[in-house]
Coordinates of C-alpha atoms in Angstrom, one line a residue:
M1 CA 162.3 126.6 190.4
E2 CA 159.6 128.1 188.3
K3 CA 156.4 128.3 190.3
P4 CA 153.0 127.1 189.0
P5 CA 150.0 129.3 189.3
A6 CA 148.4 129.2 192.8
T7 CA 145.1 128.1 191.3
P8 CA 145.6 126.8 187.8
V9 CA 142.7 127.2 185.4
P10 CA 142.0 123.9 183.6
S11 CA 142.6 123.9 179.9
A12 CA 140.0 122.6 177.5
Q13 CA 142.0 119.3 177.3
E14 CA 141.8 119.0 181.1
Q15 CA 138.0 119.3 181.1
A16 CA 136.1 116.0 181.4
P17 CA 133.0 115.5 179.3
T18 CA 130.8 115.7 182.4
G19 CA 132.2 119.0 183.5
I20 CA 134.5 117.5 186.2
T21 CA 138.1 118.8 185.7
R22 CA 140.8 116.1 185.2
R23 CA 142.9 117.7 187.8
R24 CA 140.2 117.2 190.4
A25 CA 139.0 113.9 189.1
L26 CA 142.3 112.1 188.6
T27 CA 143.9 112.6 192.0
V28 CA 145.6 109.7 193.7
T29 CA 142.4 108.7 195.6
G30 CA 139.9 109.6 192.9
S31 CA 140.1 106.8 190.3
V32 CA 136.4 106.0 190.6
L33 CA 135.6 109.6 189.8
A34 CA 138.1 109.5 186.9
G35 CA 136.3 106.5 185.5
A36 CA 133.0 108.3 185.6
A37 CA 134.5 111.4 183.9
L38 CA 136.1 109.3 181.2
A39 CA 133.1 107.1 180.5
G40 CA 131.9 109.7 178.0
Q41 CA 134.9 109.0 175.8
A42 CA 133.9 105.3 175.4
F43 CA 134.3 103.8 172.0
P44 CA 131.1 102.8 170.2
A45 CA 130.0 99.2 170.5
S46 CA 129.6 99.0 166.7
A47 CA 133.4 99.0 166.3
A48 CA 133.8 95.9 168.5
A49 CA 133.5 93.5 165.6
S50 CA 136.7 94.7 164.0
Q51 CA 138.7 94.6 167.2
D52 CA 141.0 91.9 168.5
A53 CA 140.7 93.2 172.1
D54 CA 139.4 96.1 174.2
A55 CA 143.0 97.2 174.9
I56 CA 146.6 96.4 173.8
V57 CA 149.4 96.8 176.3
V58 CA 152.9 97.0 174.8
G59 CA 155.5 95.8 177.3
H60 CA 155.2 93.1 180.0
G61 CA 157.4 94.8 182.7
L62 CA 156.0 96.0 186.0
A63 CA 154.0 99.0 184.6
G64 CA 152.5 96.8 181.9
L65 CA 151.5 94.1 184.3
V66 CA 149.8 96.7 186.6
A67 CA 148.0 98.3 183.7
T68 CA 146.9 94.9 182.4
A69 CA 145.7 93.9 185.8
E70 CA 143.6 97.0 186.1
L71 CA 142.1 96.6 182.7
A72 CA 141.2 93.0 183.3
A73 CA 139.7 93.8 186.7
A74 CA 137.4 96.2 184.9
G75 CA 136.3 93.4 182.6
R76 CA 138.3 94.4 179.5
R77 CA 139.8 91.9 177.1
V78 CA 143.5 92.7 176.9
L79 CA 146.4 91.6 174.6
L80 CA 149.7 91.9 176.4
L81 CA 152.6 92.1 173.9
D82 CA 156.4 91.9 174.4
Q83 CA 159.3 91.2 172.1
E84 CA 160.9 89.0 174.8
P85 CA 159.9 85.4 175.7
E86 CA 157.8 84.4 178.7
A87 CA 160.9 84.1 180.8
G88 CA 161.2 87.9 180.8
L89 CA 157.8 88.6 182.3
G90 CA 158.2 91.4 184.9
G91 CA 161.0 93.0 182.9
Q92 CA 163.7 95.1 184.6
A93 CA 161.7 95.2 187.9
F94 CA 162.5 91.6 188.5
W95 CA 166.2 92.3 188.7
S96 CA 165.8 95.3 191.1
F97 CA 166.6 95.5 194.8
G98 CA 162.9 96.2 195.4
G99 CA 163.4 99.6 197.0
L100 CA 160.2 101.7 197.5
F101 CA 159.7 105.2 198.6
F102 CA 157.1 105.6 201.4
V103 CA 156.4 108.6 203.6
D104 CA 155.5 108.4 207.3
S105 CA 155.3 104.6 207.1
Q106 CA 155.0 102.1 209.9
E107 CA 158.7 101.1 209.3
Q108 CA 159.9 104.7 209.6
R109 CA 158.0 105.2 212.8
L110 CA 159.5 101.9 214.2
M111 CA 162.9 103.3 213.4
G112 CA 162.1 106.6 215.2
V113 CA 162.0 108.5 211.8
K114 CA 159.7 111.5 211.8
D115 CA 158.4 112.1 208.3
S116 CA 155.5 113.9 206.7
R117 CA 154.0 114.7 203.4
D118 CA 155.1 118.3 203.6
L119 CA 158.7 117.3 204.3
A120 CA 158.7 114.8 201.4
W121 CA 157.3 117.4 199.0
Q122 CA 159.9 119.8 200.1
D123 CA 162.6 117.2 199.4
W124 CA 161.0 116.3 196.0
L125 CA 160.9 119.9 194.8
G126 CA 164.4 120.6 196.0
T127 CA 165.6 117.5 194.1
A128 CA 163.6 117.7 191.0
G129 CA 164.3 121.4 190.2
F130 CA 161.3 121.7 187.8
D131 CA 162.0 124.7 185.6
R132 CA 160.5 124.1 182.2
G133 CA 157.1 125.7 181.9
V134 CA 155.6 124.5 185.2
G135 CA 152.8 127.0 184.8
D136 CA 152.3 126.6 181.1
P137 CA 150.0 123.7 180.0
R138 CA 152.4 123.2 177.0
G139 CA 155.5 123.3 179.2
E140 CA 157.7 120.2 179.5
D141 CA 157.4 120.2 183.3
Y142 CA 153.7 121.1 183.5
W143 CA 152.4 117.6 183.8
A144 CA 155.6 116.3 185.4
Y145 CA 155.0 118.6 188.4
R146 CA 151.4 117.5 188.7
W147 CA 152.4 113.8 188.5
A148 CA 155.0 114.5 191.2
E149 CA 152.5 116.1 193.5
A150 CA 150.1 113.2 193.0
Y151 CA 152.9 110.7 193.5
V152 CA 154.0 112.2 196.8
D153 CA 150.3 112.1 197.9
F154 CA 150.2 108.4 196.9
A155 CA 153.5 107.6 198.7
S156 CA 152.3 109.3 201.9
G157 CA 148.7 107.9 201.5
E158 CA 147.4 104.6 200.1
K159 CA 150.6 103.3 198.5
R160 CA 151.7 101.1 201.4
S161 CA 148.3 99.9 202.4
W162 CA 147.5 99.1 198.7
L163 CA 150.6 97.0 198.3
A164 CA 150.3 95.4 201.8
G165 CA 146.8 94.3 200.9
L166 CA 148.4 92.4 197.9
G167 CA 150.7 90.6 200.3
V168 CA 153.8 92.7 199.9
Q169 CA 156.1 93.1 203.0
W170 CA 159.2 95.2 203.7
F171 CA 162.4 94.7 205.6
P172 CA 161.9 96.7 208.8
I173 CA 165.1 98.8 208.6
V174 CA 164.5 101.8 206.3
G175 CA 167.5 102.8 204.2
W176 CA 168.7 106.4 203.8
A177 CA 169.5 107.0 200.1
E178 CA 170.5 110.2 198.3
R179 CA 171.2 112.3 201.4
G180 CA 172.0 115.4 199.5
G181 CA 174.4 117.2 201.7
G182 CA 173.3 120.7 200.9
L183 CA 170.6 122.9 202.4
A184 CA 167.3 121.8 203.9
D185 CA 165.3 122.8 200.8
G186 CA 167.9 121.4 198.4
H187 CA 168.5 118.0 196.9
G188 CA 168.2 114.8 198.9
N189 CA 166.1 112.9 201.4
S190 CA 165.9 114.7 204.8
V191 CA 165.1 111.3 206.4
P192 CA 165.4 107.6 205.5
R193 CA 162.7 106.6 203.1
F194 CA 164.1 103.6 201.1
H195 CA 162.0 100.6 202.0
V196 CA 163.5 97.3 200.8
T197 CA 160.8 94.8 199.8
W198 CA 161.0 91.4 201.5
G199 CA 161.7 89.3 198.5
T200 CA 163.3 92.2 196.5
G201 CA 162.1 92.9 193.0
P202 CA 160.5 89.5 192.3
A203 CA 158.2 90.1 195.3
V204 CA 157.0 93.5 193.8
V205 CA 156.3 91.8 190.5
E206 CA 154.6 88.7 192.0
P207 CA 151.1 90.0 193.0
F208 CA 150.6 91.6 189.6
E209 CA 151.9 88.7 187.7
K210 CA 149.4 86.5 189.6
K211 CA 146.6 88.8 188.8
V212 CA 147.4 88.8 185.1
R213 CA 147.9 85.0 185.0
A214 CA 144.5 84.6 186.7
A215 CA 143.0 86.9 184.0
V216 CA 144.7 84.7 181.3
A217 CA 143.0 81.6 182.9
A218 CA 139.7 83.5 182.9
G219 CA 140.0 84.4 179.2
K220 CA 140.4 88.1 179.8
V221 CA 144.1 88.5 178.9
T222 CA 146.1 86.9 176.2
F223 CA 149.9 86.9 176.2
R224 CA 151.6 87.6 172.9
F225 CA 155.3 87.0 173.6
R226 CA 157.9 87.5 170.8
H227 CA 155.7 90.2 169.2
R228 CA 157.9 93.2 168.4
V229 CA 155.9 96.3 167.8
D230 CA 157.3 98.3 164.9
G231 CA 154.5 100.8 164.5
L232 CA 151.2 102.1 165.9
V233 CA 148.2 101.9 163.6
T234 CA 146.2 105.1 163.3
T235 CA 142.7 105.6 161.9
G236 CA 141.3 109.1 161.5
G237 CA 143.9 110.6 163.8
A238 CA 143.3 108.0 166.6
V239 CA 145.5 105.1 167.6
T240 CA 143.6 101.9 166.8
G241 CA 146.2 99.2 167.1
V242 CA 149.7 98.0 166.6
R243 CA 151.7 96.3 163.9
G244 CA 155.1 94.6 163.9
A245 CA 157.3 91.5 163.5
L246 CA 156.9 88.0 164.9
L247 CA 160.2 86.9 166.3
E248 CA 161.3 83.3 166.3
P249 CA 160.6 81.3 169.6
S250 CA 163.3 81.7 172.2
G251 CA 164.1 79.5 175.2
V252 CA 166.8 81.8 176.6
A253 CA 166.9 82.4 180.4
R254 CA 165.6 85.6 181.9
G255 CA 167.8 88.5 181.1
K256 CA 169.8 86.8 178.4
P257 CA 169.7 88.4 174.9
S258 CA 167.1 86.7 172.7
S259 CA 167.1 86.2 169.0
R260 CA 165.9 89.0 166.7
T261 CA 165.2 86.7 163.8
V262 CA 161.8 87.6 162.2
V263 CA 159.5 84.8 161.1
G264 CA 156.4 86.7 160.3
D265 CA 154.4 89.9 160.9
F266 CA 151.2 90.9 162.6
E267 CA 148.6 93.6 163.0
L268 CA 146.3 93.8 165.9
R269 CA 143.4 96.2 166.6
A270 CA 142.0 97.7 169.8
P271 CA 140.4 101.1 170.7
V272 CA 143.2 101.8 173.2
V273 CA 146.9 101.1 173.2
V274 CA 149.0 101.4 176.5
V275 CA 152.7 101.8 175.9
T276 CA 154.8 100.5 178.9
S277 CA 158.1 99.6 177.1
G278 CA 160.8 101.0 179.4
G279 CA 163.7 103.3 178.8
I280 CA 167.0 103.5 176.8
G281 CA 169.6 102.2 179.2
A282 CA 170.9 99.3 177.2
D283 CA 171.6 101.5 174.1
H284 CA 174.8 103.4 174.9
D285 CA 174.7 105.3 171.6
L286 CA 171.2 106.5 172.5
V287 CA 172.3 107.4 176.0
R288 CA 175.2 109.4 174.6
K289 CA 173.0 111.1 172.0
N290 CA 170.7 112.4 174.7
W291 CA 173.5 113.1 177.2
P292 CA 173.2 116.7 178.5
A293 CA 176.1 119.2 178.6
R294 CA 175.5 119.8 182.3
L295 CA 176.8 116.3 183.1
G296 CA 180.0 116.9 181.2
A297 CA 181.3 114.9 178.2
P298 CA 179.5 111.6 177.6
P299 CA 181.7 108.7 179.0
K300 CA 183.6 106.7 176.4
S301 CA 183.3 103.6 178.5
M302 CA 180.2 102.6 180.5
I303 CA 178.8 99.4 181.8
T304 CA 175.1 98.4 181.5
G305 CA 172.7 98.1 184.4
V306 CA 169.7 96.8 182.4
P307 CA 169.1 93.9 180.0
A308 CA 169.7 94.3 176.2
H309 CA 166.0 94.6 175.4
V310 CA 165.8 97.9 177.2
D311 CA 166.4 99.6 173.9
G312 CA 164.0 102.6 173.8
R313 CA 162.5 101.6 170.5
M314 CA 158.9 102.5 171.4
L315 CA 159.8 106.1 172.2
A316 CA 160.5 106.9 168.5
I317 CA 157.7 104.7 167.4
T318 CA 155.2 106.5 169.6
E319 CA 156.5 109.9 168.6
R320 CA 155.9 109.0 165.0
A321 CA 152.2 108.4 165.9
G322 CA 151.9 111.9 167.3
G323 CA 153.2 111.5 170.9
R324 CA 155.4 114.2 172.4
I325 CA 158.7 113.3 174.0
V326 CA 159.9 115.8 176.7
N327 CA 163.0 116.1 178.8
P328 CA 165.0 113.5 176.9
D329 CA 168.2 115.0 178.4
R330 CA 167.2 114.0 181.9
M331 CA 168.7 110.7 182.9
W332 CA 169.9 108.7 186.0
H333 CA 173.1 106.8 185.8
Y334 CA 175.1 105.4 188.7
T335 CA 178.7 106.2 189.6
E336 CA 179.5 103.1 191.6
G337 CA 179.3 100.3 189.0
L338 CA 181.2 97.0 189.1
R339 CA 181.8 94.8 186.1
N340 CA 180.0 91.6 186.8
Y341 CA 182.4 88.6 186.9
D342 CA 179.4 86.4 186.0
P343 CA 177.3 88.5 183.5
I344 CA 173.8 87.8 182.5
W345 CA 173.4 90.4 179.7
P346 CA 176.1 92.1 177.6
G347 CA 178.2 94.5 179.6
H348 CA 176.4 93.6 182.7
G349 CA 177.2 95.9 185.6
I350 CA 176.2 95.8 189.3
R351 CA 176.0 98.9 191.5
I352 CA 177.4 99.2 195.0
L353 CA 174.9 100.7 197.4
P354 CA 177.5 102.2 199.7
G355 CA 177.4 103.4 203.3
P356 CA 179.0 106.7 204.1
S357 CA 182.5 105.7 205.2
S358 CA 184.6 104.8 202.1
L359 CA 186.9 107.5 200.8
W360 CA 186.2 108.5 197.2
F361 CA 189.0 109.6 194.8
D362 CA 189.2 110.4 191.2
A363 CA 191.2 108.4 188.7
R364 CA 194.4 110.3 189.7
G365 CA 193.9 109.7 193.4
R366 CA 192.5 113.2 194.4
R367 CA 189.8 113.0 197.0
F368 CA 186.3 114.3 196.1
D369 CA 184.8 117.2 197.9
T370 CA 181.3 117.5 199.3
P371 CA 178.7 116.6 198.1
D372 CA 180.6 113.9 196.3
I373 CA 180.4 111.5 199.2
P374 CA 179.1 107.9 199.0
G375 CA 175.3 107.9 199.1
Y376 CA 174.8 111.7 198.9
D377 CA 174.4 113.2 195.4
T378 CA 174.6 110.8 192.4
L379 CA 174.4 113.2 189.5
H380 CA 176.7 115.8 191.1
T381 CA 179.3 113.1 191.5
L382 CA 178.7 111.9 188.0
R383 CA 179.5 115.4 186.7
T384 CA 182.7 115.5 188.9
I385 CA 183.9 112.2 187.4
T386 CA 183.2 113.2 183.8
G387 CA 185.0 116.5 184.5
S388 CA 188.1 114.6 185.7
G389 CA 189.0 113.5 182.2
Y390 CA 188.5 109.8 183.0
D391 CA 185.5 107.5 183.1
H392 CA 186.4 105.8 186.4
S393 CA 186.9 106.7 190.1
W394 CA 188.0 104.8 193.2
F395 CA 186.8 103.9 196.6
V396 CA 189.6 103.4 199.1
T397 CA 188.2 101.5 202.1
T398 CA 188.7 98.7 204.6
Q399 CA 187.4 95.2 205.2
K400 CA 185.6 96.5 208.3
I401 CA 183.7 99.0 206.1
I402 CA 182.7 96.8 203.3
A403 CA 181.5 94.1 205.7
K404 CA 179.0 96.5 207.2
E405 CA 178.3 99.1 204.5
F406 CA 178.5 97.5 201.1
A407 CA 175.3 96.2 199.5
L408 CA 174.9 95.2 195.8
S409 CA 171.9 96.3 193.8
G410 CA 169.9 93.5 192.2
S411 CA 167.7 90.7 193.3
E412 CA 170.2 88.0 192.3
Q413 CA 172.9 89.7 194.4
N414 CA 170.8 89.5 197.6
P415 CA 169.8 85.8 198.0
D416 CA 168.9 86.3 201.7
L417 CA 166.4 89.1 201.0
T418 CA 165.2 87.6 197.7
D419 CA 164.7 84.1 199.0
K420 CA 163.3 85.5 202.3
N421 CA 165.9 83.6 204.3
I422 CA 166.0 85.0 207.8
W423 CA 169.0 83.0 209.0
Q424 CA 171.1 84.0 206.0
L425 CA 170.1 87.6 206.5
L426 CA 171.1 87.5 210.2
S427 CA 174.5 86.2 209.2
R428 CA 175.3 89.7 207.9
I429 CA 175.8 90.6 211.6
W430 CA 179.0 88.5 211.9
Q431 CA 180.3 88.1 208.4
T432 CA 180.7 90.0 205.1
P433 CA 177.8 89.0 202.8
E434 CA 178.8 86.2 200.4
P435 CA 178.0 88.2 197.2
I436 CA 180.3 91.0 198.4
E437 CA 183.1 88.5 199.1
R438 CA 182.7 86.9 195.7
F439 CA 183.0 90.2 194.0
K440 CA 186.0 91.1 196.1
N441 CA 187.7 87.8 195.2
K442 CA 186.6 87.3 191.6
G443 CA 185.6 90.8 190.3
E444 CA 188.2 92.6 188.2
D445 CA 187.5 96.0 189.9
F446 CA 188.8 95.1 193.4
V447 CA 192.4 95.5 194.7
V448 CA 193.1 94.0 198.2
A449 CA 196.4 94.7 200.0
G450 CA 198.0 94.7 203.4
T451 CA 199.8 98.0 203.0
L452 CA 199.1 101.3 201.2
P453 CA 202.1 101.0 198.9
E454 CA 200.9 97.6 197.8
L455 CA 197.4 99.0 197.3
V456 CA 198.5 101.9 195.1
A457 CA 200.7 99.5 193.0
G458 CA 197.6 97.3 192.5
M459 CA 195.4 100.3 191.5
N460 CA 198.0 101.5 188.9
R461 CA 198.3 98.0 187.5
L462 CA 194.5 97.7 187.2
A463 CA 194.0 101.1 185.6
G464 CA 197.2 101.0 183.5
G465 CA 200.0 103.6 184.0
D466 CA 201.0 105.4 187.1
L467 CA 198.0 107.7 187.6
V468 CA 197.8 107.4 191.4
D469 CA 200.6 108.9 193.4
L470 CA 201.4 107.1 196.6
G471 CA 202.6 110.2 198.5
L472 CA 199.4 112.2 197.5
L473 CA 197.1 109.4 198.5
R474 CA 198.8 108.8 201.8
R475 CA 198.7 112.5 202.8
Q476 CA 194.9 112.7 202.1
I477 CA 194.1 109.5 204.0
E478 CA 196.3 110.5 207.0
A479 CA 194.7 113.9 207.1
R480 CA 191.3 112.4 207.2
D481 CA 192.4 109.8 209.9
R482 CA 193.6 112.6 212.2
E483 CA 190.1 114.0 212.3
I484 CA 188.9 110.8 214.0
A485 CA 190.7 111.7 217.3
N486 CA 187.9 114.0 218.5
P487 CA 184.1 113.6 218.5
Y488 CA 183.9 116.8 216.4
T489 CA 185.6 117.6 213.1
K490 CA 185.7 119.9 210.1
D491 CA 185.7 116.9 207.7
V492 CA 182.2 116.9 206.2
Q493 CA 182.3 113.2 205.5
V494 CA 183.2 112.3 209.1
M495 CA 180.4 114.5 210.2
G496 CA 178.1 112.5 207.9
I497 CA 179.3 109.2 209.3
R498 CA 178.5 110.4 212.8
N499 CA 175.1 111.7 211.6
A500 CA 174.4 108.3 210.1
L501 CA 175.3 106.5 213.4
A502 CA 172.7 108.7 215.2
Y503 CA 170.1 106.9 213.1
V504 CA 169.3 103.5 214.6
G505 CA 168.8 101.9 211.2
D506 CA 172.2 102.9 209.9
S507 CA 173.9 102.0 213.2
L508 CA 172.4 98.5 213.1
S509 CA 173.0 97.6 209.5
R510 CA 174.6 100.2 207.2
T511 CA 177.4 102.2 208.9
A512 CA 180.6 100.9 210.4
P513 CA 182.0 102.4 213.6
V514 CA 184.2 105.4 212.9
H515 CA 187.8 104.3 212.5
R516 CA 191.1 105.2 210.8
I517 CA 191.4 103.9 207.3
L518 CA 195.0 103.0 207.9
D519 CA 194.3 101.2 211.2
P520 CA 195.7 97.7 210.6
A521 CA 193.0 96.2 212.8
A522 CA 190.3 97.3 210.2
G523 CA 192.2 95.8 207.3
P524 CA 193.0 94.6 204.8
L525 CA 192.9 97.8 202.7
I526 CA 190.6 97.6 199.7
A527 CA 190.4 99.8 196.6
V528 CA 187.4 99.5 194.3
R529 CA 187.5 100.8 190.7
L530 CA 184.1 102.4 190.1
N531 CA 182.6 102.5 186.6
I532 CA 179.7 104.6 185.2
L533 CA 176.6 102.3 185.1
T534 CA 173.7 103.1 182.8
R535 CA 170.3 102.8 184.3
K536 CA 167.2 105.1 184.1
T537 CA 165.5 107.4 181.6
L538 CA 163.9 110.3 183.5
G539 CA 162.2 112.0 180.5
G540 CA 159.8 110.4 178.0
L541 CA 156.3 110.6 176.6
Q542 CA 154.3 113.4 178.1
T543 CA 151.1 112.2 179.7
D544 CA 148.3 113.9 181.6
L545 CA 147.1 112.6 184.9
S546 CA 145.1 109.8 183.3
G547 CA 148.2 108.5 181.4
R548 CA 146.9 109.8 178.0
V549 CA 149.8 110.6 175.7
L550 CA 149.8 114.2 174.6
D551 CA 150.9 115.7 171.3
A552 CA 153.0 118.7 170.6
S553 CA 150.0 121.0 171.1
G554 CA 149.2 119.5 174.5
N555 CA 146.1 117.6 173.2
P556 CA 145.6 113.9 174.0
V557 CA 146.4 111.5 171.1
P558 CA 143.1 109.6 170.9
G559 CA 143.4 106.0 172.0
L560 CA 147.0 106.3 173.2
Y561 CA 148.3 105.9 176.8
A562 CA 151.7 105.4 178.4
A563 CA 153.1 104.4 181.8
G564 CA 156.3 103.6 183.5
E565 CA 159.8 104.6 182.4
V566 CA 158.8 105.3 178.8
A567 CA 156.6 108.1 180.2
G568 CA 159.3 109.3 182.6
F569 CA 157.4 107.4 185.3
G570 CA 154.5 109.8 184.7
G571 CA 154.0 113.1 182.9
G572 CA 157.2 112.8 180.9
G573 CA 159.5 113.3 183.9
V574 CA 158.0 113.0 187.4
H575 CA 161.5 113.1 188.9
G576 CA 162.6 116.3 187.2
Y577 CA 166.4 116.4 187.0
R578 CA 167.2 114.0 189.9
S579 CA 165.7 111.2 191.9
L580 CA 165.2 110.6 195.6
E581 CA 165.6 106.8 195.0
G582 CA 163.0 104.1 195.7
T583 CA 160.8 106.0 193.2
F584 CA 161.3 104.0 190.0
L585 CA 159.4 100.9 190.9
G586 CA 156.8 103.1 192.6
G587 CA 156.6 105.2 189.5
C588 CA 155.8 102.1 187.5
L589 CA 153.2 101.0 190.0
F590 CA 151.4 104.4 190.2
S591 CA 151.5 105.3 186.5
G592 CA 150.6 101.8 185.4
R593 CA 147.6 101.8 187.8
E594 CA 146.4 105.2 186.7
A595 CA 146.8 104.5 183.0
G596 CA 145.1 101.1 183.3
R597 CA 142.1 102.5 185.2
A598 CA 141.7 105.4 182.8
A599 CA 142.0 103.2 179.7
A600 CA 139.4 100.8 181.3
A601 CA 137.0 103.8 181.8
A602 CA 137.5 105.0 178.3
T603 CA 136.5 101.7 176.9
A604 CA 133.4 101.3 179.0
T605 CA 130.2 100.5 177.0

């Protein structure tokens, strides 16, 4: 990784009007100082008569709600626009599992996990691999690196107490996502850090939605649903508003595609515009256009992990207004996707969050090598799959494994956690969760059989042709099963299972006891066809630490801010090349808060 200067000298753009540098003022704990530093940029009161609001926020997802709440708390009048109807308030975050990345949390300590800010930063750097001008103020990774440093400080500092103060709670068992499987300073979480919110995604959205609705009741915020922004208005080089199309009213349920019939147009004015419109995951053509060669050939077939409105439109619109897009080739797609038997949006896919025990094979039945093990290295496995010549792969597993280890991403797939139903949650101890059983019985990607020949026959029927050879698959599974006889092994995956069982959290809820795959007592045998599932945009609009959108020269575009996925969750790519997981919702929270506070300070009178 390219190293930043030990003591970076702030550029002219980083220097606040009062002489306080932005790098010092806009740290995770310094928002009050940031407001003071930015107050000198306030817009003149004489312009107020021509304004429709003090600020316009484009996008009513999690980052937009957080930014709006911050602006309203500072007394600003805000217009919150979105092309979707009111049913979609909260955006993609509502559908999430609610995972949040904390460092040295109460929950970790309860589980016996020893974590620290330094260990988390080591893991972040090893995972992100920042290498694009970290030390150059015009480099693509210059602000991404600084956002990452601020975010790790946030996650190991006030993040948990801030959210807890808003009433958010977490399931006490901390998950261990993206384990890496390489060296200590390489990719992956050294320790469990994935905290599942009690109430999943809706419970993360709820406190900010309440704040915004209270501000609506107080006359500080106005919702403008069905307002599709088609352009940013600029005056004298500054962004001064938005224009676009009014879409016809829509009563569709949350997540369902809404009408795009235009019934009028609009233009609205404000001294600041905050763009929080999300990524590109629903537009497969746009995903393929930005697909990097390092991940192999773009898949011909993918399923979709986000609603249809996650279309990336505001990226190009903001770029036309002078904003700089960086790292567009960095993206995060999952390899364990299932076609939803009861879809909400077009091509709706659900991800399996696997434990470490299922055997993973390519489309021809050849077992993957390390680090292509369930739960270890998402993008490395993605590259392995695209390099196989096929767009799917297989888990071969047992009923005993899926009962303990399979979870499904999505608030709607976890009714026990989402509805905060303790008794339903406890039932996972003695039975396979009902959503898993429904997918096993109704989903087109599952094959269930009593014997291995029957399983292979079912796999070949499902995929078409005779890609999987019974003899080859049997030899590989039997070889792995022989490694179970001793408490030590050369099989890296079996080592990983035993490592997981040494962690009390995994032992209690996420890892099945070590057993032979072909043990009839663990059956029936199950094969799961896994599809590539589109999800997150890791690059985006480049922003400084106050969320101001920068132009190609590294200068802020006056009046323009961005937060959330459209800004690469901060700086145009806070994750670098890869994610540690639990950091997407957190990136929306942190970048939305910082942009909202900075925009409020910039509009002080």
